[in-house]
Tab-separated table of C-alpha atoms in Angstrom:
chain	number	residue	atom	x	y	z
A	190	UNK	CA	80.470	101.657	155.433
A	191	UNK	CA	80.261	101.122	151.688
A	192	UNK	CA	82.342	98.597	150.008
A	193	UNK	CA	84.157	99.250	146.770
A	194	UNK	CA	85.310	96.414	144.455
A	195	UNK	CA	87.962	97.028	141.724
A	196	UNK	CA	87.926	94.940	138.674
A	197	UNK	CA	90.747	92.404	138.409
A	198	UNK	CA	92.892	94.336	135.774
A	199	UNK	CA	93.069	97.268	138.379
A	200	UNK	CA	94.412	95.022	141.263
A	201	UNK	CA	98.162	95.150	140.163
A	202	UNK	CA	97.990	98.888	140.566
A	203	UNK	CA	95.736	98.965	143.855
A	204	UNK	CA	97.194	95.940	145.608
A	205	UNK	CA	93.841	94.492	146.379
A	206	UNK	CA	90.284	94.310	144.955
A	207	UNK	CA	88.142	95.183	147.832
A	208	UNK	CA	88.255	98.476	149.797
A	209	UNK	CA	86.030	99.879	152.588
A	210	UNK	CA	85.226	103.521	151.927
A	211	UNK	CA	83.448	106.471	153.202
A	212	UNK	CA	80.826	108.726	151.741
A	213	UNK	CA	77.403	109.130	150.796
A	214	UNK	CA	77.862	109.649	146.954
A	215	UNK	CA	80.031	107.848	144.337
A	216	UNK	CA	82.187	110.924	144.226
A	217	UNK	CA	82.828	110.914	148.025
A	218	UNK	CA	83.389	107.146	147.939
A	219	UNK	CA	86.004	107.419	145.117
A	220	UNK	CA	87.672	110.144	146.860
A	221	UNK	CA	87.854	108.014	149.827
A	222	UNK	CA	89.414	105.261	147.719
A	223	UNK	CA	91.997	107.729	146.166
A	224	UNK	CA	92.962	108.857	149.591
A	225	UNK	CA	93.863	105.313	150.754
A	226	UNK	CA	95.352	104.474	147.335
A	227	UNK	CA	96.571	107.396	145.471
A	228	UNK	CA	98.010	105.655	142.690
A	229	UNK	CA	94.757	104.217	141.448
A	230	UNK	CA	93.167	107.611	141.034
A	231	UNK	CA	94.681	108.194	137.446
A	232	UNK	CA	93.459	104.693	136.396
A	233	UNK	CA	89.912	105.452	137.247
A	234	UNK	CA	89.427	109.136	136.559
A	235	UNK	CA	91.217	111.592	134.132
A	236	UNK	CA	92.944	114.643	135.062
A	237	UNK	CA	89.619	116.528	135.379
A	238	UNK	CA	88.114	113.867	137.749
A	239	UNK	CA	85.899	112.500	135.199
A	240	UNK	CA	85.524	108.643	135.257
A	241	UNK	CA	87.418	107.384	132.106
A	242	UNK	CA	85.546	106.808	128.902
A	243	UNK	CA	86.066	103.046	129.048
A	244	UNK	CA	85.544	102.739	132.690
A	245	UNK	CA	82.122	101.861	134.165
A	246	UNK	CA	81.017	102.196	137.769
A	247	UNK	CA	77.939	100.457	139.221
A	248	UNK	CA	76.390	101.358	142.418
A	249	UNK	CA	74.859	97.908	143.450
A	250	UNK	CA	73.230	97.193	140.078
A	251	UNK	CA	72.716	100.570	138.809
A	252	UNK	CA	75.239	102.230	136.325
A	253	UNK	CA	76.630	105.566	137.180
A	254	UNK	CA	75.580	107.774	134.115
A	255	UNK	CA	76.781	111.045	135.231
A	256	UNK	CA	80.522	110.259	135.154
A	257	UNK	CA	81.463	113.866	135.779
A	258	UNK	CA	79.501	114.911	138.842
A	259	UNK	CA	79.363	111.607	140.566
A	260	UNK	CA	76.136	112.511	142.649
A	261	UNK	CA	74.723	108.991	142.670
A	262	UNK	CA	73.897	108.174	146.427
A	263	UNK	CA	75.412	105.282	148.095
A	264	UNK	CA	73.961	103.513	151.016
A	265	UNK	CA	75.767	102.549	154.081
A	266	UNK	CA	75.811	99.069	153.047
A	267	UNK	CA	76.185	99.897	149.442
A	268	UNK	CA	78.559	98.065	146.950
A	269	UNK	CA	80.345	100.050	144.258
A	270	UNK	CA	81.930	98.249	141.464
A	271	UNK	CA	84.621	99.900	139.227
A	272	UNK	CA	84.908	97.844	136.018
A	273	UNK	CA	86.297	98.091	132.650
A	274	UNK	CA	83.626	98.713	130.015
A	275	UNK	CA	83.754	96.083	127.289
A	276	UNK	CA	83.877	98.774	124.669
A	277	UNK	CA	87.533	99.473	125.573
A	278	UNK	CA	88.544	96.406	123.813
B	20	UNK	CA	126.702	98.776	116.493
B	21	UNK	CA	123.893	98.793	118.858
B	22	UNK	CA	123.017	95.493	120.708
B	23	UNK	CA	119.667	96.329	122.225
B	24	UNK	CA	116.461	97.421	120.735
B	25	UNK	CA	113.173	97.933	122.365
B	26	UNK	CA	110.052	97.451	120.228
B	27	UNK	CA	106.718	99.090	121.703
B	28	UNK	CA	103.782	97.102	120.629
B	29	UNK	CA	100.056	96.856	121.063
B	30	UNK	CA	100.514	94.104	123.599
B	31	UNK	CA	103.795	94.821	125.256
B	32	UNK	CA	107.276	96.227	125.241
B	33	UNK	CA	109.747	93.703	123.715
B	34	UNK	CA	113.388	94.074	124.609
B	35	UNK	CA	115.685	92.558	121.757
B	36	UNK	CA	119.179	91.828	122.186
B	37	UNK	CA	121.758	90.910	119.640
B	38	UNK	CA	123.450	87.453	120.206
B	39	UNK	CA	126.153	86.907	117.503
B	40	UNK	CA	124.664	87.889	114.328
B	41	UNK	CA	120.989	87.481	115.351
B	42	UNK	CA	118.455	89.438	117.231
B	43	UNK	CA	116.093	87.760	119.632
B	44	UNK	CA	113.658	88.521	122.454
B	45	UNK	CA	115.371	88.837	125.724
B	46	UNK	CA	112.499	90.130	127.932
B	47	UNK	CA	108.887	91.311	127.493
B	48	UNK	CA	107.751	94.182	129.940
B	49	UNK	CA	104.241	95.125	130.278
B	50	UNK	CA	103.027	92.028	128.548
B	51	UNK	CA	99.358	92.442	127.207
B	52	UNK	CA	99.517	96.338	127.698
B	53	UNK	CA	99.497	98.815	124.902
B	54	UNK	CA	103.132	100.066	124.869
B	55	UNK	CA	103.099	102.998	122.586
B	56	UNK	CA	106.588	104.492	122.826
B	57	UNK	CA	109.986	103.899	124.456
B	58	UNK	CA	112.748	106.454	124.675
B	59	UNK	CA	116.257	105.721	125.994
B	60	UNK	CA	117.972	108.440	128.176
B	61	UNK	CA	121.623	108.773	127.103
B	62	UNK	CA	122.405	110.840	130.105
B	63	UNK	CA	122.098	108.037	132.585
B	64	UNK	CA	121.216	104.906	130.563
B	65	UNK	CA	117.629	104.612	131.743
B	66	UNK	CA	114.529	103.863	129.479
B	67	UNK	CA	111.270	105.511	129.578
B	68	UNK	CA	108.176	103.782	128.268
B	69	UNK	CA	104.746	105.101	127.752
B	70	UNK	CA	101.536	102.995	127.869
B	71	UNK	CA	98.059	103.843	126.534
B	72	UNK	CA	95.770	101.485	128.609
B	73	UNK	CA	92.523	101.297	126.546
B	74	UNK	CA	90.457	101.594	129.791
B	75	UNK	CA	92.686	103.307	132.216
B	76	UNK	CA	94.637	106.007	130.417
B	77	UNK	CA	98.095	106.975	129.510
B	78	UNK	CA	100.924	106.103	131.864
B	79	UNK	CA	104.615	106.813	132.001
B	80	UNK	CA	107.171	104.403	133.551
B	81	UNK	CA	111.006	104.542	133.839
B	82	UNK	CA	113.473	101.691	134.184
B	83	UNK	CA	117.121	101.998	135.228
B	84	UNK	CA	117.965	98.292	134.733
B	85	UNK	CA	116.923	97.478	131.023
B	86	UNK	CA	113.508	96.674	131.899
B	87	UNK	CA	113.841	94.432	134.727
B	88	UNK	CA	112.015	96.706	137.019
B	89	UNK	CA	109.934	99.734	136.416
B	90	UNK	CA	108.901	102.973	138.359
B	91	UNK	CA	105.711	104.678	137.387
B	92	UNK	CA	106.076	108.448	137.010
B	93	UNK	CA	103.549	111.225	136.699
B	94	UNK	CA	101.933	111.954	133.277
B	95	UNK	CA	101.264	115.507	131.768
B	96	UNK	CA	97.925	116.697	132.884
B	97	UNK	CA	95.897	119.367	131.142
B	98	UNK	CA	94.776	122.100	133.547
B	99	UNK	CA	90.964	122.351	134.143
B	100	UNK	CA	89.170	124.626	131.694
B	101	UNK	CA	91.362	124.136	128.720
B	102	UNK	CA	89.634	123.357	125.530
B	103	UNK	CA	90.622	121.786	122.161
B	104	UNK	CA	89.397	123.665	119.138
B	105	UNK	CA	90.010	122.269	115.729
B	106	UNK	CA	89.650	123.888	112.367
B	107	UNK	CA	87.824	120.936	110.851
B	108	UNK	CA	84.450	121.523	112.140
B	109	UNK	CA	84.444	119.180	115.185
B	110	UNK	CA	82.962	120.643	118.334
B	111	UNK	CA	85.322	121.939	121.008
B	112	UNK	CA	86.153	119.425	123.927
B	113	UNK	CA	87.878	119.617	127.167
B	114	UNK	CA	91.449	119.160	126.961
B	115	UNK	CA	92.661	115.833	128.634
B	116	UNK	CA	95.619	113.662	127.895
B	117	UNK	CA	94.928	111.253	125.101
B	118	UNK	CA	98.499	109.958	124.285
B	119	UNK	CA	102.217	110.983	124.907
B	120	UNK	CA	103.153	110.665	121.195
B	121	UNK	CA	106.801	111.909	121.609
B	122	UNK	CA	109.388	112.057	124.340
B	123	UNK	CA	112.777	113.806	124.365
B	124	UNK	CA	115.344	114.299	126.981
B	125	UNK	CA	117.209	117.322	127.777
B	126	UNK	CA	121.002	117.884	127.656
B	127	UNK	CA	123.698	116.573	130.090
B	128	UNK	CA	123.499	120.100	131.559
B	129	UNK	CA	119.706	119.586	132.235
B	130	UNK	CA	119.705	116.249	134.171
B	131	UNK	CA	115.947	116.213	135.040
B	132	UNK	CA	114.619	117.921	131.806
B	133	UNK	CA	112.133	115.873	129.815
B	134	UNK	CA	109.833	117.007	126.923
B	135	UNK	CA	106.445	115.328	126.141
B	136	UNK	CA	104.554	115.901	122.925
B	137	UNK	CA	100.938	114.858	123.359
B	138	UNK	CA	97.512	114.456	121.837
B	139	UNK	CA	95.456	116.683	121.871
B	140	UNK	CA	98.464	119.016	121.018
B	141	UNK	CA	100.163	120.348	124.128
B	142	UNK	CA	103.939	120.241	124.772
B	143	UNK	CA	104.887	119.467	128.369
B	144	UNK	CA	108.183	119.956	130.109
B	145	UNK	CA	109.481	118.200	133.369
B	146	UNK	CA	112.588	119.226	135.277
B	147	UNK	CA	112.446	116.544	137.783
B	148	UNK	CA	112.631	113.455	135.714
B	149	UNK	CA	108.981	113.037	135.262
B	150	UNK	CA	107.793	113.590	138.749
B	151	UNK	CA	105.817	116.586	137.620
B	152	UNK	CA	105.000	118.212	134.226
B	153	UNK	CA	104.229	121.685	133.233
B	154	UNK	CA	102.177	122.675	130.119
B	155	UNK	CA	104.352	125.004	127.808
B	156	UNK	CA	101.670	127.753	127.577
B	157	UNK	CA	103.667	129.833	125.364
B	158	UNK	CA	102.864	127.368	122.650
B	159	UNK	CA	99.390	126.187	123.964
B	160	UNK	CA	98.218	129.706	123.989
B	161	UNK	CA	99.153	130.582	120.407
B	162	UNK	CA	96.024	131.953	118.848
B	163	UNK	CA	96.845	129.764	115.649
B	164	UNK	CA	95.963	126.667	117.763
B	165	UNK	CA	92.343	127.091	116.861
B	166	UNK	CA	93.398	126.478	113.202
B	167	UNK	CA	95.033	122.987	114.137
B	168	UNK	CA	93.492	119.748	113.213
B	169	UNK	CA	93.683	116.103	113.945
B	170	UNK	CA	95.978	113.972	111.749
B	171	UNK	CA	94.934	110.383	111.893
B	172	UNK	CA	93.174	110.973	115.259
B	173	UNK	CA	90.415	113.335	116.364
B	174	UNK	CA	93.043	115.685	117.813
B	175	UNK	CA	96.107	117.431	116.923
B	176	UNK	CA	99.302	115.838	118.237
B	177	UNK	CA	103.140	116.605	118.554
B	178	UNK	CA	104.890	113.501	117.195
B	179	UNK	CA	108.343	114.763	116.886
B	180	UNK	CA	110.584	117.059	119.087
B	181	UNK	CA	113.870	118.069	117.547
B	182	UNK	CA	116.411	119.670	119.835
B	183	UNK	CA	119.269	121.374	118.144
B	184	UNK	CA	122.403	119.788	119.566
B	185	UNK	CA	124.256	123.004	119.164
B	186	UNK	CA	121.892	124.968	121.325
B	187	UNK	CA	119.187	123.498	123.411
B	188	UNK	CA	117.288	126.575	123.295
B	189	UNK	CA	116.586	125.874	119.666
B	190	UNK	CA	113.702	123.393	119.233
B	191	UNK	CA	111.297	122.291	116.787
B	192	UNK	CA	108.078	120.415	117.441
B	193	UNK	CA	106.178	118.839	114.504
B	194	UNK	CA	102.445	118.454	114.689
B	195	UNK	CA	99.760	116.635	112.961
B	196	UNK	CA	98.136	118.676	111.667
B	197	UNK	CA	99.626	122.063	112.369
B	198	UNK	CA	102.942	122.305	110.650
B	199	UNK	CA	106.204	122.844	112.466
B	200	UNK	CA	106.656	125.137	115.574
B	201	UNK	CA	110.110	126.417	116.284
B	202	UNK	CA	111.649	128.241	119.214
B	203	UNK	CA	115.133	129.808	119.455
B	204	UNK	CA	114.864	130.960	123.014
B	205	UNK	CA	114.021	127.903	125.008
B	206	UNK	CA	110.280	127.977	124.445
B	207	UNK	CA	109.642	131.573	125.449
B	208	UNK	CA	108.362	132.336	121.874
B	209	UNK	CA	107.396	130.104	119.069
B	210	UNK	CA	106.954	130.632	115.382
B	211	UNK	CA	105.500	128.474	112.547
B	212	UNK	CA	108.126	126.996	110.355
B	213	UNK	CA	106.446	124.635	107.914
B	214	UNK	CA	107.212	127.127	105.037
B	215	UNK	CA	107.721	125.399	101.750
B	216	UNK	CA	105.439	122.452	102.558
B	217	UNK	CA	102.027	122.045	100.819
B	218	UNK	CA	98.901	120.138	101.583
B	219	UNK	CA	97.019	118.324	98.875
B	220	UNK	CA	94.134	117.573	101.090
B	221	UNK	CA	93.318	121.254	101.505
B	222	UNK	CA	91.196	123.536	99.123
B	223	UNK	CA	93.636	124.988	96.542
B	224	UNK	CA	93.921	128.418	98.005
B	225	UNK	CA	94.854	126.868	101.369
B	226	UNK	CA	97.309	124.412	100.296
B	227	UNK	CA	100.402	126.396	101.257
B	228	UNK	CA	98.885	127.383	104.631
B	229	UNK	CA	101.713	126.541	107.114
B	230	UNK	CA	99.264	125.795	109.913
B	231	UNK	CA	97.321	123.286	107.890
B	232	UNK	CA	100.479	121.076	107.176
B	233	UNK	CA	100.528	117.454	108.186
B	234	UNK	CA	104.087	116.501	108.639
B	235	UNK	CA	104.041	112.832	109.816
B	236	UNK	CA	107.542	112.778	111.435
B	237	UNK	CA	110.564	115.022	111.747
B	238	UNK	CA	114.170	114.110	112.326
B	239	UNK	CA	117.247	116.263	112.511
B	240	UNK	CA	120.841	115.038	111.874
B	241	UNK	CA	122.758	115.041	115.079
B	242	UNK	CA	126.137	115.781	113.513
B	243	UNK	CA	124.684	118.080	110.690
B	244	UNK	CA	121.882	119.704	112.461
B	245	UNK	CA	121.043	122.113	109.708
B	246	UNK	CA	119.930	119.025	107.890
B	247	UNK	CA	116.379	117.991	108.677
B	248	UNK	CA	113.823	115.685	106.941
B	249	UNK	CA	110.076	115.308	107.080
B	250	UNK	CA	107.855	112.664	105.879
B	251	UNK	CA	104.703	114.540	105.078
B	252	UNK	CA	101.068	113.495	104.323
B	253	UNK	CA	101.914	113.973	100.696
B	254	UNK	CA	105.550	114.320	100.246
B	255	UNK	CA	109.090	114.088	101.566
B	256	UNK	CA	110.490	117.437	102.510
B	257	UNK	CA	114.117	118.576	103.639
B	258	UNK	CA	115.606	121.476	105.152
B	259	UNK	CA	119.170	122.696	105.077
B	260	UNK	CA	118.619	125.434	107.711
B	261	UNK	CA	117.586	123.582	110.699
B	262	UNK	CA	113.903	123.434	109.841
B	263	UNK	CA	113.298	127.191	108.986
B	264	UNK	CA	112.371	126.426	105.366
B	265	UNK	CA	111.553	123.204	103.471
B	266	UNK	CA	111.887	122.065	99.837
B	267	UNK	CA	110.169	118.893	98.462
B	268	UNK	CA	112.324	116.022	97.459
B	269	UNK	CA	110.307	115.227	94.276
B	270	UNK	CA	112.501	112.270	93.146
B	271	UNK	CA	111.300	109.955	96.053
B	272	UNK	CA	109.873	106.628	94.889
B	273	UNK	CA	107.900	104.551	94.565
B	274	UNK	CA	105.603	106.870	96.192
B	275	UNK	CA	105.715	109.975	98.336
B	276	UNK	CA	103.325	108.876	101.171
B	277	UNK	CA	104.510	107.237	104.275
B	278	UNK	CA	104.937	107.807	108.070
B	279	UNK	CA	108.439	107.004	109.092
B	280	UNK	CA	111.815	108.632	108.312
B	281	UNK	CA	115.335	108.111	109.761
B	282	UNK	CA	118.367	110.191	109.131
B	283	UNK	CA	122.077	109.166	109.208
B	284	UNK	CA	123.469	110.639	112.617
B	285	UNK	CA	126.543	111.804	110.922
B	286	UNK	CA	125.475	112.539	107.194
B	287	UNK	CA	122.346	114.780	106.871
B	288	UNK	CA	122.128	113.955	103.199
B	289	UNK	CA	121.326	110.356	103.992
B	290	UNK	CA	117.888	109.392	104.811
B	291	UNK	CA	115.515	106.383	104.716
B	292	UNK	CA	111.701	106.148	104.321
B	293	UNK	CA	109.209	103.330	104.094
B	294	UNK	CA	106.453	104.184	101.591
B	295	UNK	CA	102.789	103.493	101.199
B	296	UNK	CA	100.503	104.053	98.279
B	297	UNK	CA	98.687	107.346	99.336
B	298	UNK	CA	96.551	108.655	102.000
B	299	UNK	CA	93.256	106.987	100.749
B	300	UNK	CA	95.067	103.672	100.337
B	301	UNK	CA	97.638	103.109	103.188
B	302	UNK	CA	99.213	99.859	102.220
B	303	UNK	CA	102.394	99.009	100.429
B	304	UNK	CA	102.755	99.900	96.851
B	305	UNK	CA	102.199	96.848	94.602
B	306	UNK	CA	102.058	94.774	97.964
B	307	UNK	CA	105.816	95.113	98.282
B	308	UNK	CA	107.384	96.109	101.423
B	309	UNK	CA	110.380	98.221	100.412
B	310	UNK	CA	112.590	100.788	102.162
B	311	UNK	CA	113.844	103.743	100.200
B	312	UNK	CA	117.090	105.563	100.818
B	313	UNK	CA	118.650	108.732	99.446
B	314	UNK	CA	122.369	109.506	99.973
B	315	UNK	CA	122.460	112.890	98.083
B	316	UNK	CA	119.901	114.927	99.980
B	317	UNK	CA	116.929	113.785	98.041
B	318	UNK	CA	118.239	114.092	94.556
B	319	UNK	CA	118.077	110.414	93.858
B	320	UNK	CA	116.464	107.394	95.933
B	321	UNK	CA	117.190	103.737	95.750
B	322	UNK	CA	114.539	101.115	96.535
B	323	UNK	CA	115.864	98.693	98.940
B	324	UNK	CA	114.414	95.123	98.914
B	325	UNK	CA	116.985	92.493	99.747
B	326	UNK	CA	115.887	90.447	102.721
B	327	UNK	CA	112.457	91.978	102.776
B	328	UNK	CA	109.364	89.825	101.953
B	329	UNK	CA	109.112	88.407	98.378
B	330	UNK	CA	105.580	87.304	98.893
B	331	UNK	CA	102.816	89.917	98.990
B	332	UNK	CA	103.159	92.162	102.222
B	333	UNK	CA	100.787	94.759	103.325
B	334	UNK	CA	102.792	96.117	106.267
B	335	UNK	CA	102.544	99.704	107.174
B	336	UNK	CA	105.274	101.231	109.337
B	337	UNK	CA	103.972	103.917	111.732
B	338	UNK	CA	105.821	107.088	112.368
B	339	UNK	CA	107.933	106.033	115.276
B	340	UNK	CA	108.568	102.515	114.072
B	341	UNK	CA	111.916	103.115	112.189
B	342	UNK	CA	115.177	103.888	114.031
B	343	UNK	CA	118.881	104.138	113.186
B	344	UNK	CA	121.641	103.485	115.662
B	345	UNK	CA	124.522	105.934	116.610
B	346	UNK	CA	126.870	104.162	114.136
B	347	UNK	CA	124.630	104.931	111.202
B	348	UNK	CA	125.061	101.416	109.944
B	349	UNK	CA	122.189	99.592	111.800
B	350	UNK	CA	118.494	100.316	111.277
B	351	UNK	CA	115.366	98.524	112.491
B	352	UNK	CA	111.764	99.013	111.703
B	353	UNK	CA	108.568	97.187	112.779
B	354	UNK	CA	105.238	97.126	111.146
B	355	UNK	CA	101.459	96.944	111.887
B	356	UNK	CA	101.494	93.236	111.030
B	357	UNK	CA	104.016	92.373	113.669
B	358	UNK	CA	107.126	92.081	111.549
B	359	UNK	CA	110.521	93.427	112.728
B	360	UNK	CA	113.449	93.696	110.357
B	361	UNK	CA	117.025	94.750	111.062
B	362	UNK	CA	120.147	95.850	108.844
B	363	UNK	CA	123.634	96.326	109.633
B	364	UNK	CA	124.590	97.777	106.208
B	365	UNK	CA	122.426	100.756	106.073
B	366	UNK	CA	119.629	98.826	104.386
B	367	UNK	CA	121.502	97.048	101.604
B	368	UNK	CA	120.189	93.833	103.277
B	369	UNK	CA	117.521	93.197	105.853
B	370	UNK	CA	116.863	90.324	108.206
B	371	UNK	CA	113.529	89.497	109.813
B	372	UNK	CA	113.189	88.875	113.424
B	373	UNK	CA	112.370	85.228	113.829
B	374	UNK	CA	109.171	86.134	115.732
B	375	UNK	CA	105.708	87.385	115.081
B	376	UNK	CA	105.012	90.396	117.368
B	377	UNK	CA	101.843	92.280	118.086
B	378	UNK	CA	101.426	95.480	115.899
B	379	UNK	CA	104.267	97.633	116.394
B	380	UNK	CA	104.033	101.280	117.335
B	381	UNK	CA	107.724	102.178	117.721
B	382	UNK	CA	111.248	100.802	117.851
B	383	UNK	CA	114.244	102.524	119.484
B	384	UNK	CA	117.848	101.332	119.751
B	385	UNK	CA	119.491	101.637	123.133
B	386	UNK	CA	122.774	103.329	122.849
């Protein structure tokens, strides 16, 4: 199953960095994370479910550009990184 | 006199306590985080704190033990499909929570009631202590909202919520830039009440348009609630009818621009302001950090300087960064350069906190 890794600033709110998630797309993988850890949802996406402006998500080495629809495919052995964009300051 | 003060800063929430004659830092909550506002709840002694994580959004926390431990609460959430339209030509954007810019608690008869004023302009109400929030649609759906504009930000925002202590159904929310909105029926209906203000930044024929006004901060005297004050973008205004109409206090000096205002809790004719030059030059007048005070309803103003910097000082004090305690004798303010000053004699003399804090967003005395 895919692996999802949270940036270190998110660990206090999630409890740990590394999560095993289910799903074939970024959106499904994130929903899997939020099911396991409801508190982290609002730190990653806004109330409309869009990835926050200063949060960047990678699938392996590819940036997720459509932060609203989250259709990027995720392989069974894929890695998803949820990071803080440096533009956030 | 209050013995506890919380200072919300760009890099943490600082809990100050008075030991003898001096204030000092007793504890820091959320160190390194952007703490934007703290609001004490006089009903149960708890403290609410808002954060605006640069990356991870707005959060709300509550402490029942003076900041030793915190519980994260829900934050207001805009329903899907809501849009923010502004009158300044910016394209419409989906409404999402940008900031909790004001917080108020209900009365003792409303134990779970909280109000949150937000960017981009929505007022939210909770009746379960912040576990859930509801958008006050009666205000949000006003057709005039399409004429609102951002004031200091891209979006309009509710920075002040004044609940009449005589009747909690009477409330006024103050919006940059959208004037003041007042209800007398608990929020079922709202009406514009910035009448008497004027906006120098608008074309001449639109300067008295109430919806275009930019009150920076509104306060209401708890013991004399007919007396209200607004520090506006281009003037100081006062009301003697609980915010229904406003007149300008033209004697204010050394300038009429600023962000913060505090009113004496027992004497509505006494108020304090911290001036800047003007909107296109938001620094202190002549590089002097001063506080101004009126004791006669704005007829005359004193410029207070004792204990404030004698060297050049370019501090700006944001709209929530000046507070007065329940006694009316102690005030505190914090500035964008991290200075914090307190007084116990209504501003005749000031003392600087012996610490340099991060930029200050807000200060609040704990009752």
